[in-house]
Amino acid sequence: MGSEVNTISRAAPRKLTGKKQEIDAFIDQFDYFLFDCDGVLWQGNVLLPKVVETLEMLRNRGKKLVFVTNNSSKSREAYSKKFAQFGIPVQVDEVFGSSYSTAIAISRVYKIPPGKRVFVIGEEGIEHELAAEGISYFGGSAPLPFPEDDVAEHVGPDPSVWAVVTGLDRKISYAKFAIAGGYLQDPNVHFFATNIDSTFPTHGKLLPGAGTCAAPLTLMTGRTPIAFGKPSQAMMDSIEQKYSLDKSKACMVGDRLNTDIQFGLKAGLKGTLAVLTGVSKEEDILKAGEIGEGPDVYLDCLGDLLG
Amino acid sequence: MGSEVNTISRAAPRKLTGKKQEIDAFIDQFDYFLFDCDGVLWQGNVLLPKVVETLEMLRNRGKKLVFVTNNSSKSREAYSKKFAQFGIPVQVDEVFGSSYSTAIAISRVYKIPPGKRVFVIGEEGIEHELAAEGISYFGGSAPLPFPEDDVAEHVGPDPSVWAVVTGLDRKISYAKFAIAGGYLQDPNVHFFATNIDSTFPTHGKLLPGAGTCAAPLTLMTGRTPIAFGKPSQAMMDSIEQKYSLDKSKACMVGDRLNTDIQFGLKAGLKGTLAVLTGVSKEEDILKAGEIGEGPDVYLDCLGDLLG
């Protein structure tokens, strides 16, 4: 069976059957499994079937698990509490979110100079991770320090501002866009995004994703942000470094072709596995396969890995 | 001098000198002057020099004046009050705003069916013009009819919704984007915009323009709105019809290359005149001229037409 598995082609996504031998051969190729969460482990507030058992099985077989999420509204700590609520045991260190990815890029890769600060469009998740990295920030969930109607008076350059960072902000406002757009007029001010997802699936609905909090700034300034969520390879680089990941033994598991599967393919991971419990449908997967952008294999749901 | 004027080439913007003969020859070519307002007549709350006298001079010479604005936040009536505050005499009927343009397109060109309604992201201007055309609408300046945090429950199709209309909305919110994005999932729901200006210049600052209220919806749905402001020819068609405009005797006057001047050029108006009191600078104008997108002539300010 091993040779059969090795002939899996990225150009032709294959649905894994329930045969134990085939599934075992698939799993045995990998030491690391990177998981997207929403649409793979759960849908909104509903845990998907046999997820706890599947993750336990993988751990028992010695696999290293990393939970990779573009959700920027929660810190790793807050996000790991969501796992606990579902009865999924995780360590905070196994959770890798786009806000964390952004914070470590700012402090360790781009190395924000002392005395400089970051203007945040986003929620507690990005604020928490920036603070944990010792990065000075303002904006975010704090109320505007001036009446909203006076925003024009407060738009303009600020030499202390080194970057604008956008993530999902469900309290977005005209004033926040105006202030951020003003800073970004200065080409020396960096433009970062935790992620640029177009939508945020929840409760079976497609709500606006973090990308909608960056798009108005792109229109205003002609600038596109550097994004640190999937499918950005900046996120993969950080994961690789943090977990000493061996890409030739890693598999990305996700429900979205244009973020999760792209993320694994662009990184050249050994494998990619799609599940049909989220955004992308079987027809999308087969279509993507025709242009070489499909996953290696797919399953109806993650629990099918139990055989 | 007449022949000299006739050799004006669109490919080479020419600065009108202060010579009376040259200015008269320029003016005499036209029966209609279409004016952009902000950046041409005034800057924010400051009237520009000699504007009242210049408009009076044109009227005295029998020219028909139309004031064309992308400002969607004010109705024609409210906008004409702004003229009065500056001491510029205008009739409401001489003011042609993007909200009015949108409302008449919905009622008279697209012919919204009875019993259908429009979801508005925008301010009083568009609401007023929709009401004046007898178009049923909701959203707009009304408070959300549910708690903001419950938005996911309210996202979804609504058979009564025939179109989403976006304009400048300085009370924009995540919930409004979510609701509008939900309606636009249905490809039968029209997506209209009063205009898609990237920025809104005021008090010497660049604030977010109406386009920033549409951009997140474009990202979410992959759809771009049909816009009824400059430089959309839908707006020119309405102007042509309403004023029995003869394009071969009309000149567009504006401060912005990518809206005002484009608007005149695309329509094939006899002339385009740029002024340097707004967004586009002399270097921008000369650069645009190199690719055939510059105005015929330009002036430091409108008042220079007095000679």
Coordinates of C-alpha atoms in Angstrom, one line a residue:
Chain A
M1 CA 0.0 0.0 0.0
G2 CA 2.9 2.3 0.7
S3 CA 3.7 2.8 -3.0
E4 CA 0.1 3.5 -3.8
V5 CA 0.1 6.4 -1.3
N6 CA 3.4 7.7 -2.7
T7 CA 1.8 8.1 -6.1
I8 CA -0.8 10.6 -4.7
S9 CA -0.6 13.5 -7.1
R10 CA -1.3 17.2 -6.1
A11 CA -3.1 17.6 -9.4
A12 CA -5.8 15.1 -8.6
P13 CA -7.3 15.3 -5.2
R14 CA -8.3 11.8 -4.0
K15 CA -11.0 11.0 -1.5
L16 CA -9.6 8.7 1.2
T17 CA -11.8 5.6 1.6
G18 CA -12.6 4.3 5.0
K19 CA -10.1 1.3 4.6
K20 CA -7.9 1.1 7.6
Q21 CA -4.8 0.1 5.6
E22 CA -5.1 3.1 3.3
I23 CA -5.7 5.6 6.2
D24 CA -2.8 4.2 8.2
A25 CA -0.5 4.5 5.2
F26 CA -1.6 8.1 4.8
I27 CA -1.1 9.0 8.5
D28 CA 2.3 7.1 8.7
Q29 CA 3.8 9.6 6.2
F30 CA 3.7 12.4 8.7
D31 CA 5.2 13.4 12.0
Y32 CA 3.4 16.8 12.1
F33 CA -0.2 17.7 11.5
L34 CA -1.1 21.4 11.2
F35 CA -4.8 21.9 11.8
D36 CA -7.1 24.7 10.8
C37 CA -9.7 24.9 13.5
D38 CA -13.1 26.4 12.5
G39 CA -14.6 24.2 9.8
V40 CA -12.3 21.3 10.7
L41 CA -12.6 20.7 14.5
W42 CA -15.8 22.6 15.1
Q43 CA -18.4 24.7 13.3
G44 CA -18.9 27.9 15.3
N45 CA -20.0 26.5 18.7
V46 CA -20.6 23.0 17.6
L47 CA -17.9 20.3 18.0
L48 CA -17.7 18.1 14.9
P49 CA -18.1 14.3 15.3
K50 CA -15.2 12.2 16.7
V51 CA -12.7 15.1 16.7
V52 CA -11.6 14.4 20.3
E53 CA -11.0 10.8 19.5
T54 CA -9.2 11.5 16.2
L55 CA -6.8 14.0 17.8
E56 CA -6.2 11.5 20.6
M57 CA -5.4 8.7 18.1
L58 CA -2.9 11.0 16.4
R59 CA -1.2 11.9 19.7
N60 CA -1.1 8.2 20.7
R61 CA 0.8 7.5 17.4
G62 CA 3.4 10.1 18.4
K63 CA 2.3 12.9 16.0
K64 CA 3.0 16.5 16.9
L65 CA -0.1 18.6 16.6
V66 CA -0.2 22.4 15.8
F67 CA -3.5 24.3 15.6
V68 CA -3.1 27.2 13.1
T69 CA -5.8 29.8 13.1
N70 CA -6.3 33.0 11.2
N71 CA -8.7 34.1 13.9
S72 CA -7.1 37.3 15.1
S73 CA -9.7 38.3 17.7
K74 CA -8.5 35.8 20.3
S75 CA -5.0 35.4 21.9
R76 CA -3.5 32.0 22.0
E77 CA -4.5 31.7 25.6
A78 CA -8.1 32.8 25.0
Y79 CA -8.3 30.5 22.0
S80 CA -7.0 27.5 23.9
K81 CA -9.9 28.0 26.3
K82 CA -12.2 27.3 23.4
F83 CA -10.5 23.9 23.0
A84 CA -11.0 23.2 26.6
Q85 CA -14.7 24.0 26.3
F86 CA -15.0 21.4 23.6
G87 CA -13.1 18.9 25.8
I88 CA -10.1 18.9 23.5
P89 CA -6.9 18.9 25.5
V90 CA -4.3 21.4 24.1
Q91 CA -1.3 23.3 25.4
V92 CA -1.2 27.1 24.7
D93 CA 2.0 26.4 22.9
E94 CA 0.3 24.2 20.4
V95 CA -1.9 27.1 19.3
F96 CA -0.6 29.3 16.6
G97 CA -2.8 32.3 15.7
S98 CA -2.4 35.1 13.2
S99 CA -2.2 37.7 16.0
Y100 CA 0.7 35.8 17.6
S101 CA 2.3 35.4 14.2
T102 CA 2.0 39.2 13.6
A103 CA 3.4 40.1 17.0
I104 CA 6.5 38.0 16.7
A105 CA 7.1 39.3 13.2
I106 CA 6.9 42.9 14.4
S107 CA 9.2 42.3 17.4
R108 CA 11.6 39.7 16.1
V109 CA 11.7 39.9 12.3
Y110 CA 10.9 43.6 11.5
K111 CA 12.3 44.6 15.0
I112 CA 10.2 47.7 15.9
P113 CA 12.6 50.4 17.1
P114 CA 12.4 51.5 20.8
G115 CA 10.1 54.4 21.4
K116 CA 7.9 53.5 18.4
R117 CA 4.4 52.2 18.5
V118 CA 1.7 50.5 16.4
F119 CA -1.8 51.7 15.6
V120 CA -4.2 48.7 15.9
I121 CA -7.5 48.1 14.1
G122 CA -8.5 44.9 15.8
E123 CA -9.7 43.2 19.0
E124 CA -8.3 41.8 22.2
G125 CA -6.4 39.0 20.5
I126 CA -3.9 41.2 18.7
E127 CA -3.7 43.6 21.7
H128 CA -2.8 40.7 24.0
E129 CA -0.2 39.2 21.7
L130 CA 1.4 42.7 21.0
A131 CA 1.6 43.3 24.8
A132 CA 3.1 39.9 25.4
E133 CA 5.9 40.7 23.0
G134 CA 6.4 44.1 24.7
I135 CA 5.2 46.1 21.7
S136 CA 3.7 49.5 22.4
Y137 CA 0.3 50.0 20.7
F138 CA -2.8 52.2 20.7
G139 CA -6.2 52.1 19.1
G140 CA -7.7 48.6 19.1
S141 CA -10.5 48.1 21.6
A142 CA -9.9 51.4 23.4
P143 CA -12.6 54.0 22.9
L144 CA -11.7 56.9 20.6
P145 CA -9.9 59.6 22.6
F146 CA -12.0 62.3 20.8
P147 CA -15.6 62.8 19.6
E148 CA -16.1 60.8 16.4
D149 CA -17.3 63.9 14.5
D150 CA -14.0 65.7 15.2
V151 CA -12.0 63.0 13.4
A152 CA -10.7 65.3 10.6
E153 CA -8.8 67.3 13.2
H154 CA -7.0 64.2 14.3
V155 CA -6.0 62.8 10.9
G156 CA -2.4 63.3 10.1
P157 CA 1.1 61.9 10.5
D158 CA 2.5 60.9 13.9
P159 CA 6.3 60.3 14.1
S160 CA 5.8 57.9 16.9
V161 CA 3.7 55.6 14.7
W162 CA 5.8 52.9 13.1
A163 CA 3.1 50.6 11.7
V164 CA -0.6 50.1 11.3
V165 CA -1.8 46.6 12.0
T166 CA -5.3 45.4 11.0
G167 CA -7.2 42.3 12.1
L168 CA -10.8 41.5 12.5
D169 CA -12.5 44.4 14.3
R170 CA -16.2 44.1 15.0
K171 CA -16.2 47.6 16.3
I172 CA -14.7 49.1 13.2
S173 CA -15.6 52.7 12.5
Y174 CA -15.1 55.5 10.0
A175 CA -12.8 57.3 12.4
K176 CA -10.5 54.3 12.8
F177 CA -10.2 54.0 9.0
A178 CA -9.6 57.8 8.8
I179 CA -6.8 57.8 11.4
A180 CA -5.1 54.7 10.0
G181 CA -5.4 56.0 6.5
G182 CA -3.7 59.2 7.7
Y183 CA -0.7 57.3 9.2
L184 CA -0.3 55.2 6.0
Q185 CA 0.1 58.3 3.9
D186 CA 3.7 58.2 5.2
P187 CA 5.3 55.4 3.1
N188 CA 7.7 54.7 6.0
V189 CA 4.8 53.5 8.2
H190 CA 4.4 49.8 7.8
F191 CA 1.1 48.3 6.8
F192 CA 0.6 44.9 8.4
A193 CA -2.5 42.6 8.7
T194 CA -3.0 39.6 10.9
N195 CA -4.8 38.1 7.9
I196 CA -6.8 39.2 4.9
D197 CA -9.7 36.6 5.0
S198 CA -12.6 37.9 3.0
T199 CA -15.2 36.3 5.2
F200 CA -15.5 34.9 8.7
P201 CA -17.7 31.8 8.7
T202 CA -19.8 31.4 11.8
H203 CA -23.1 29.8 12.6
G204 CA -23.4 28.8 9.0
K205 CA -23.2 32.4 7.9
L206 CA -20.4 34.3 6.1
L207 CA -19.7 37.4 8.1
P208 CA -17.1 40.0 7.1
G209 CA -13.5 38.7 7.6
A210 CA -10.4 40.5 8.8
G211 CA -9.6 41.5 5.2
T212 CA -12.6 43.9 5.2
C213 CA -10.9 45.9 7.9
A214 CA -7.9 46.4 5.6
A215 CA -9.6 46.8 2.2
P216 CA -10.8 50.4 2.8
L217 CA -7.2 51.4 3.7
T218 CA -5.9 49.7 0.5
L219 CA -8.5 51.7 -1.5
M220 CA -7.5 55.0 0.3
T221 CA -3.7 54.6 0.0
G222 CA -3.1 52.2 -2.9
R223 CA -1.1 50.1 -0.4
T224 CA -1.6 46.4 0.4
P225 CA -0.7 45.0 3.8
I226 CA 1.8 42.4 4.5
A227 CA -0.3 39.6 6.1
F228 CA 0.9 37.1 8.7
G229 CA -2.0 34.7 8.6
K230 CA -2.6 31.7 6.2
P231 CA -1.7 31.5 3.4
S232 CA 1.2 33.9 4.0
Q233 CA 4.5 32.1 4.2
A234 CA 5.5 34.5 6.9
M235 CA 3.3 32.5 9.1
M236 CA 4.8 29.2 7.9
D237 CA 8.3 30.5 8.5
S238 CA 7.4 31.3 12.1
I239 CA 5.8 27.9 12.6
E240 CA 8.9 26.2 11.1
Q241 CA 11.2 28.0 13.5
K242 CA 9.1 27.7 16.6
Y243 CA 8.4 23.9 16.3
S244 CA 11.5 22.9 14.4
L245 CA 9.1 21.6 11.8
D246 CA 10.3 19.2 9.2
K247 CA 8.2 20.2 6.1
S248 CA 8.9 16.8 4.5
K249 CA 7.0 15.2 7.3
A250 CA 4.2 17.6 7.8
C251 CA 0.6 17.7 6.6
M252 CA -1.8 20.7 6.6
V253 CA -5.4 19.9 7.4
G254 CA -8.1 22.5 6.5
D255 CA -11.5 23.3 5.1
R256 CA -10.5 26.3 2.9
L257 CA -8.7 26.0 -0.4
N258 CA -7.6 29.6 -0.7
T259 CA -6.2 29.8 2.8
D260 CA -5.4 26.4 4.4
I261 CA -4.6 24.3 1.3
Q262 CA -2.7 27.1 -0.4
F263 CA -0.8 27.5 2.8
G264 CA 0.4 23.9 2.8
L265 CA 1.0 23.8 -1.0
K266 CA 3.0 27.1 -1.1
A267 CA 5.2 25.9 1.8
G268 CA 5.9 22.6 0.0
L269 CA 4.6 20.5 2.9
K270 CA 4.7 16.7 2.3
G271 CA 0.9 16.6 2.4
T272 CA -2.4 18.5 2.4
L273 CA -5.8 17.1 3.6
A274 CA -9.1 18.9 3.0
V275 CA -12.3 18.2 4.9
L276 CA -15.8 19.0 3.7
T277 CA -17.2 20.3 7.0
G278 CA -16.3 24.0 6.2
V279 CA -16.2 26.5 3.4
S280 CA -14.9 24.5 0.4
K281 CA -17.2 21.9 -1.2
E282 CA -16.2 18.7 -3.0
E283 CA -16.8 20.3 -6.4
D284 CA -14.5 23.2 -5.4
I285 CA -11.8 20.7 -4.4
L286 CA -12.0 18.8 -7.7
K287 CA -12.0 22.0 -9.7
A288 CA -8.9 23.3 -7.8
G289 CA -7.3 20.0 -8.5
E290 CA -7.6 20.6 -12.2
I291 CA -5.3 23.6 -11.9
G292 CA -2.9 22.0 -9.5
E293 CA -4.3 23.8 -6.4
G294 CA -6.2 21.0 -4.8
P295 CA -5.3 19.0 -1.7
D296 CA -3.6 15.7 -2.0
V297 CA -6.5 14.0 -0.3
Y298 CA -9.9 14.8 1.2
L299 CA -12.4 13.4 3.6
D300 CA -16.0 14.1 4.5
C301 CA -14.9 15.0 8.0
L302 CA -11.8 14.8 10.2
G303 CA -13.4 12.0 12.2
D304 CA -13.2 9.7 9.2
L305 CA -9.4 9.4 9.9
L306 CA -10.4 7.0 12.7
G307 CA -11.5 4.6 9.9
Chain B
M1 CA -7.1 83.5 -31.5
G2 CA -10.0 81.2 -32.3
S3 CA -7.9 78.8 -34.3
E4 CA -5.2 78.7 -31.6
V5 CA -7.9 77.6 -29.1
N6 CA -9.1 75.0 -31.5
T7 CA -5.7 73.4 -31.6
I8 CA -5.8 72.6 -27.9
S9 CA -4.9 69.0 -27.7
R10 CA -6.1 66.6 -25.0
A11 CA -2.7 65.0 -25.0
A12 CA -1.0 68.2 -23.8
P13 CA -2.7 70.2 -21.0
R14 CA -2.1 73.9 -21.5
K15 CA -2.1 76.4 -18.7
L16 CA -4.3 79.3 -19.6
T17 CA -2.5 82.6 -19.3
G18 CA -4.2 85.6 -17.8
K19 CA -4.7 87.3 -21.2
K20 CA -8.2 88.4 -21.6
Q21 CA -8.4 87.5 -25.3
E22 CA -7.2 83.9 -24.7
I23 CA -9.6 83.4 -21.8
D24 CA -12.6 84.8 -23.7
A25 CA -11.8 82.6 -26.7
F26 CA -11.8 79.6 -24.3
I27 CA -15.1 80.5 -22.6
D28 CA -16.8 81.3 -25.9
Q29 CA -16.5 77.8 -27.0
F30 CA -19.1 76.6 -24.5
D31 CA -22.7 77.0 -23.6
Y32 CA -22.6 74.7 -20.6
F33 CA -20.1 74.5 -17.7
L34 CA -20.3 71.5 -15.4
F35 CA -18.6 72.2 -12.1
D36 CA -17.2 69.9 -9.4
C37 CA -17.6 71.8 -6.2
D38 CA -15.2 70.9 -3.4
G39 CA -11.7 71.8 -4.5
V40 CA -13.1 74.1 -7.2
L41 CA -15.5 76.5 -5.6
W42 CA -14.5 75.9 -2.0
Q43 CA -12.1 73.9 0.1
G44 CA -14.1 72.4 3.0
N45 CA -15.6 75.4 4.7
V46 CA -13.5 78.1 2.9
L47 CA -14.8 79.8 -0.2
L48 CA -12.0 80.1 -2.9
P49 CA -11.1 83.6 -4.2
K50 CA -13.3 85.3 -6.8
V51 CA -15.6 82.3 -7.2
V52 CA -18.9 84.3 -6.8
E53 CA -17.7 86.8 -9.3
T54 CA -16.5 84.2 -11.8
L55 CA -19.9 82.3 -11.7
E56 CA -21.7 85.6 -12.1
M57 CA -19.6 86.5 -15.1
L58 CA -20.4 83.1 -16.7
R59 CA -24.1 83.5 -16.1
N60 CA -24.0 87.1 -17.5
R61 CA -22.5 85.6 -20.6
G62 CA -25.5 83.3 -20.9
K63 CA -23.8 80.1 -19.8
K64 CA -25.8 77.3 -18.3
L65 CA -24.2 76.1 -15.0
V66 CA -24.5 72.6 -13.5
F67 CA -22.9 71.7 -10.2
V68 CA -22.0 68.1 -10.2
T69 CA -20.9 66.5 -7.0
N70 CA -20.1 63.0 -5.8
N71 CA -20.9 64.0 -2.3
S72 CA -23.6 61.5 -1.4
S73 CA -24.1 62.6 2.2
K74 CA -26.3 65.6 1.3
S75 CA -29.4 65.8 -0.8
R76 CA -29.5 68.4 -3.6
E77 CA -31.6 70.6 -1.3
A78 CA -29.2 70.4 1.6
Y79 CA -26.3 70.9 -0.8
S80 CA -27.7 74.0 -2.3
K81 CA -27.9 75.5 1.2
K82 CA -24.1 75.2 1.3
F83 CA -23.9 77.4 -1.8
A84 CA -26.2 79.9 -0.1
Q85 CA -23.9 80.0 3.0
F86 CA -21.0 80.9 0.7
G87 CA -23.2 83.6 -0.9
I88 CA -23.3 81.7 -4.3
P89 CA -26.8 81.9 -5.8
V90 CA -28.0 78.5 -7.1
Q91 CA -31.3 76.8 -7.9
V92 CA -31.7 73.3 -6.4
D93 CA -32.2 72.1 -10.0
E94 CA -28.7 73.2 -10.9
V95 CA -27.2 70.8 -8.4
F96 CA -26.7 67.3 -9.5
G97 CA -25.4 64.9 -6.8
S98 CA -24.5 61.3 -6.9
S99 CA -27.3 60.4 -4.5
Y100 CA -29.8 62.0 -6.8
S101 CA -28.2 60.3 -9.8
T102 CA -28.5 57.0 -8.0
A103 CA -32.1 57.5 -7.0
I104 CA -33.3 58.4 -10.5
A105 CA -31.4 55.4 -12.0
I106 CA -33.1 53.1 -9.5
S107 CA -36.6 54.4 -10.2
R108 CA -36.4 55.3 -13.9
V109 CA -33.6 53.3 -15.5
Y110 CA -33.6 50.0 -13.5
K111 CA -37.2 50.5 -12.5
I112 CA -37.4 48.9 -9.0
P113 CA -40.5 46.6 -8.9
P114 CA -43.4 47.5 -6.6
G115 CA -43.1 45.9 -3.2
K116 CA -39.3 45.7 -3.3
R117 CA -36.9 47.8 -1.3
V118 CA -33.3 48.9 -1.0
F119 CA -30.8 48.4 1.8
V120 CA -28.8 51.6 2.3
I121 CA -25.3 52.1 3.6
G122 CA -25.2 55.8 3.6
E123 CA -26.4 59.1 5.2
E124 CA -29.3 61.5 4.9
G125 CA -28.5 62.5 1.3
I126 CA -29.2 59.2 -0.3
E127 CA -32.2 58.6 2.0
H128 CA -33.7 61.9 1.1
E129 CA -33.3 61.4 -2.7
L130 CA -34.6 57.8 -2.5
A131 CA -37.7 59.0 -0.7
A132 CA -38.2 61.8 -3.2
E133 CA -38.3 59.2 -5.9
G134 CA -40.7 57.1 -3.9
I135 CA -38.3 54.3 -3.4
S136 CA -38.7 52.1 -0.3
Y137 CA -35.5 51.7 1.7
F138 CA -34.2 50.7 5.1
G139 CA -30.8 50.8 6.9
G140 CA -29.1 54.1 6.3
S141 CA -29.0 56.5 9.3
A142 CA -31.6 54.4 11.3
P143 CA -30.2 52.6 14.3
L144 CA -29.7 48.8 14.0
P145 CA -33.0 47.1 14.8
F146 CA -31.1 44.5 16.9
P147 CA -28.1 44.4 19.3
E148 CA -24.9 44.6 17.3
D149 CA -23.5 41.4 18.8
D150 CA -26.4 39.4 17.5
V151 CA -25.7 40.3 13.9
A152 CA -24.9 36.8 12.8
E153 CA -28.6 35.8 13.5
H154 CA -29.8 38.5 11.1
V155 CA -27.5 37.8 8.2
G156 CA -29.3 36.1 5.3
P157 CA -31.3 36.6 2.2
D158 CA -34.5 38.7 2.2
P159 CA -36.8 38.4 -0.8
S160 CA -38.0 42.0 -0.3
V161 CA -34.5 43.3 -0.9
W162 CA -33.9 44.3 -4.5
A163 CA -30.6 46.2 -4.1
V164 CA -27.9 47.3 -1.8
V165 CA -26.8 50.9 -2.2
T166 CA -23.6 52.2 -0.7
G167 CA -22.5 55.8 -0.3
L168 CA -20.4 57.6 2.2
D169 CA -21.4 56.5 5.7
R170 CA -19.6 58.0 8.6
K171 CA -21.5 55.7 10.9
I172 CA -20.4 52.6 9.1
S173 CA -20.3 49.4 11.2
Y174 CA -19.4 45.8 11.1
A175 CA -23.0 44.9 11.3
K176 CA -23.9 47.0 8.3
F177 CA -21.3 45.3 6.2
A178 CA -22.4 41.9 7.5
I179 CA -26.1 42.5 6.6
A180 CA -25.3 44.0 3.2
G181 CA -22.9 41.1 2.4
G182 CA -25.6 38.7 3.3
Y183 CA -28.0 40.2 0.8
L184 CA -25.4 40.4 -1.9
Q185 CA -24.8 36.6 -1.7
D186 CA -28.0 36.5 -3.9
P187 CA -26.8 37.4 -7.4
N188 CA -30.2 38.8 -8.2
V189 CA -29.8 41.6 -5.7
H190 CA -28.3 44.6 -7.4
F191 CA -25.2 46.2 -6.0
F192 CA -25.2 50.0 -6.5
A193 CA -22.9 52.8 -5.3
T194 CA -23.5 56.5 -5.3
N195 CA -19.8 56.8 -6.1
I196 CA -16.6 54.9 -5.3
D197 CA -14.2 57.8 -4.4
S198 CA -11.3 56.5 -2.5
T199 CA -10.9 59.6 -0.4
F200 CA -13.0 62.5 0.7
P201 CA -10.9 65.6 1.0
T202 CA -11.9 68.0 3.7
H203 CA -10.0 70.6 5.8
G204 CA -6.9 69.7 3.9
K205 CA -7.0 66.1 5.0
L206 CA -7.9 63.0 3.0
L207 CA -10.7 61.2 4.9
P208 CA -12.1 57.8 3.7
G209 CA -14.3 58.3 0.6
A210 CA -17.6 56.5 -0.3
G211 CA -15.6 53.8 -2.0
T212 CA -14.4 52.6 1.4
C213 CA -18.0 51.7 2.3
A214 CA -18.2 49.5 -0.8
A215 CA -14.7 47.9 -0.8
P216 CA -15.4 45.5 2.1
L217 CA -18.5 44.2 0.3
T218 CA -16.5 43.7 -2.9
L219 CA -13.9 41.7 -1.0
M220 CA -16.6 39.6 0.7
T221 CA -18.7 38.8 -2.4
G222 CA -16.3 39.3 -5.4
R223 CA -18.9 41.8 -6.8
T224 CA -18.2 45.4 -7.8
P225 CA -20.9 48.0 -7.6
I226 CA -22.4 49.9 -10.5
A227 CA -21.5 53.5 -9.5
F228 CA -23.6 56.5 -10.4
G229 CA -21.1 59.3 -9.5
K230 CA -18.3 60.7 -11.5
P231 CA -16.6 59.4 -13.6
S232 CA -19.5 57.0 -14.3
Q233 CA -21.2 57.7 -17.6
A234 CA -24.5 56.7 -16.0
M235 CA -24.3 60.1 -14.3
M236 CA -23.5 61.9 -17.5
D237 CA -26.4 60.2 -19.3
S238 CA -28.7 61.5 -16.6
I239 CA -27.3 65.0 -16.8
E240 CA -27.5 65.0 -20.6
Q241 CA -31.2 64.0 -20.4
K242 CA -32.2 66.3 -17.6
Y243 CA -30.5 69.5 -19.0
S244 CA -30.8 68.7 -22.7
L245 CA -27.0 69.1 -22.6
D246 CA -25.2 69.5 -25.9
K247 CA -21.9 67.7 -25.3
S248 CA -20.2 69.6 -28.1
K249 CA -20.8 72.8 -26.3
A250 CA -20.0 71.6 -22.7
C251 CA -16.9 71.9 -20.5
M252 CA -16.2 70.0 -17.3
V253 CA -14.4 71.9 -14.6
G254 CA -12.8 70.0 -11.7
D255 CA -9.8 69.4 -9.4
R256 CA -9.5 65.6 -9.7
L257 CA -8.1 63.9 -12.7
N258 CA -9.5 60.4 -11.9
T259 CA -13.0 61.6 -11.3
D260 CA -13.8 65.0 -12.8
I261 CA -11.5 65.1 -15.8
Q262 CA -12.1 61.4 -16.6
F263 CA -15.8 62.2 -16.4
G264 CA -15.5 64.9 -19.1
L265 CA -13.1 63.0 -21.3
K266 CA -15.1 59.7 -21.3
A267 CA -18.2 61.6 -22.2
G268 CA -16.5 63.3 -25.1
L269 CA -17.3 66.8 -23.9
K270 CA -15.9 69.6 -26.0
G271 CA -13.7 70.7 -23.1
T272 CA -12.1 69.9 -19.8
L273 CA -10.6 72.5 -17.4
A274 CA -8.6 71.5 -14.3
V275 CA -7.9 73.8 -11.3
L276 CA -5.0 73.4 -8.9
T277 CA -7.0 74.2 -5.7
G278 CA -7.9 70.6 -4.9
V279 CA -6.5 67.1 -5.1
S280 CA -4.5 66.9 -8.4
K281 CA -1.3 68.9 -8.7
E282 CA 0.3 70.5 -11.7
E283 CA 2.8 67.6 -12.1
D284 CA -0.1 65.1 -11.9
I285 CA -1.9 67.0 -14.7
L286 CA 1.2 67.1 -17.0
K287 CA 1.8 63.4 -16.3
A288 CA -1.8 62.5 -17.1
G289 CA -1.4 64.6 -20.3
E290 CA 1.4 62.3 -21.5
I291 CA -1.0 59.4 -21.6
G292 CA -3.9 61.4 -23.1
E293 CA -5.8 61.6 -19.8
G294 CA -5.1 65.2 -18.9
P295 CA -7.5 68.2 -19.2
D296 CA -7.4 70.5 -22.2
V297 CA -6.5 73.4 -20.1
Y298 CA -5.8 74.2 -16.4
L299 CA -5.6 77.2 -14.1
D300 CA -4.3 77.9 -10.7
C301 CA -7.8 78.7 -9.5
L302 CA -11.2 79.1 -10.9
G303 CA -11.1 82.9 -10.2
D304 CA -8.4 83.2 -12.9
L305 CA -11.2 82.9 -15.5
L306 CA -12.0 86.5 -14.6
G307 CA -8.7 87.4 -16.2

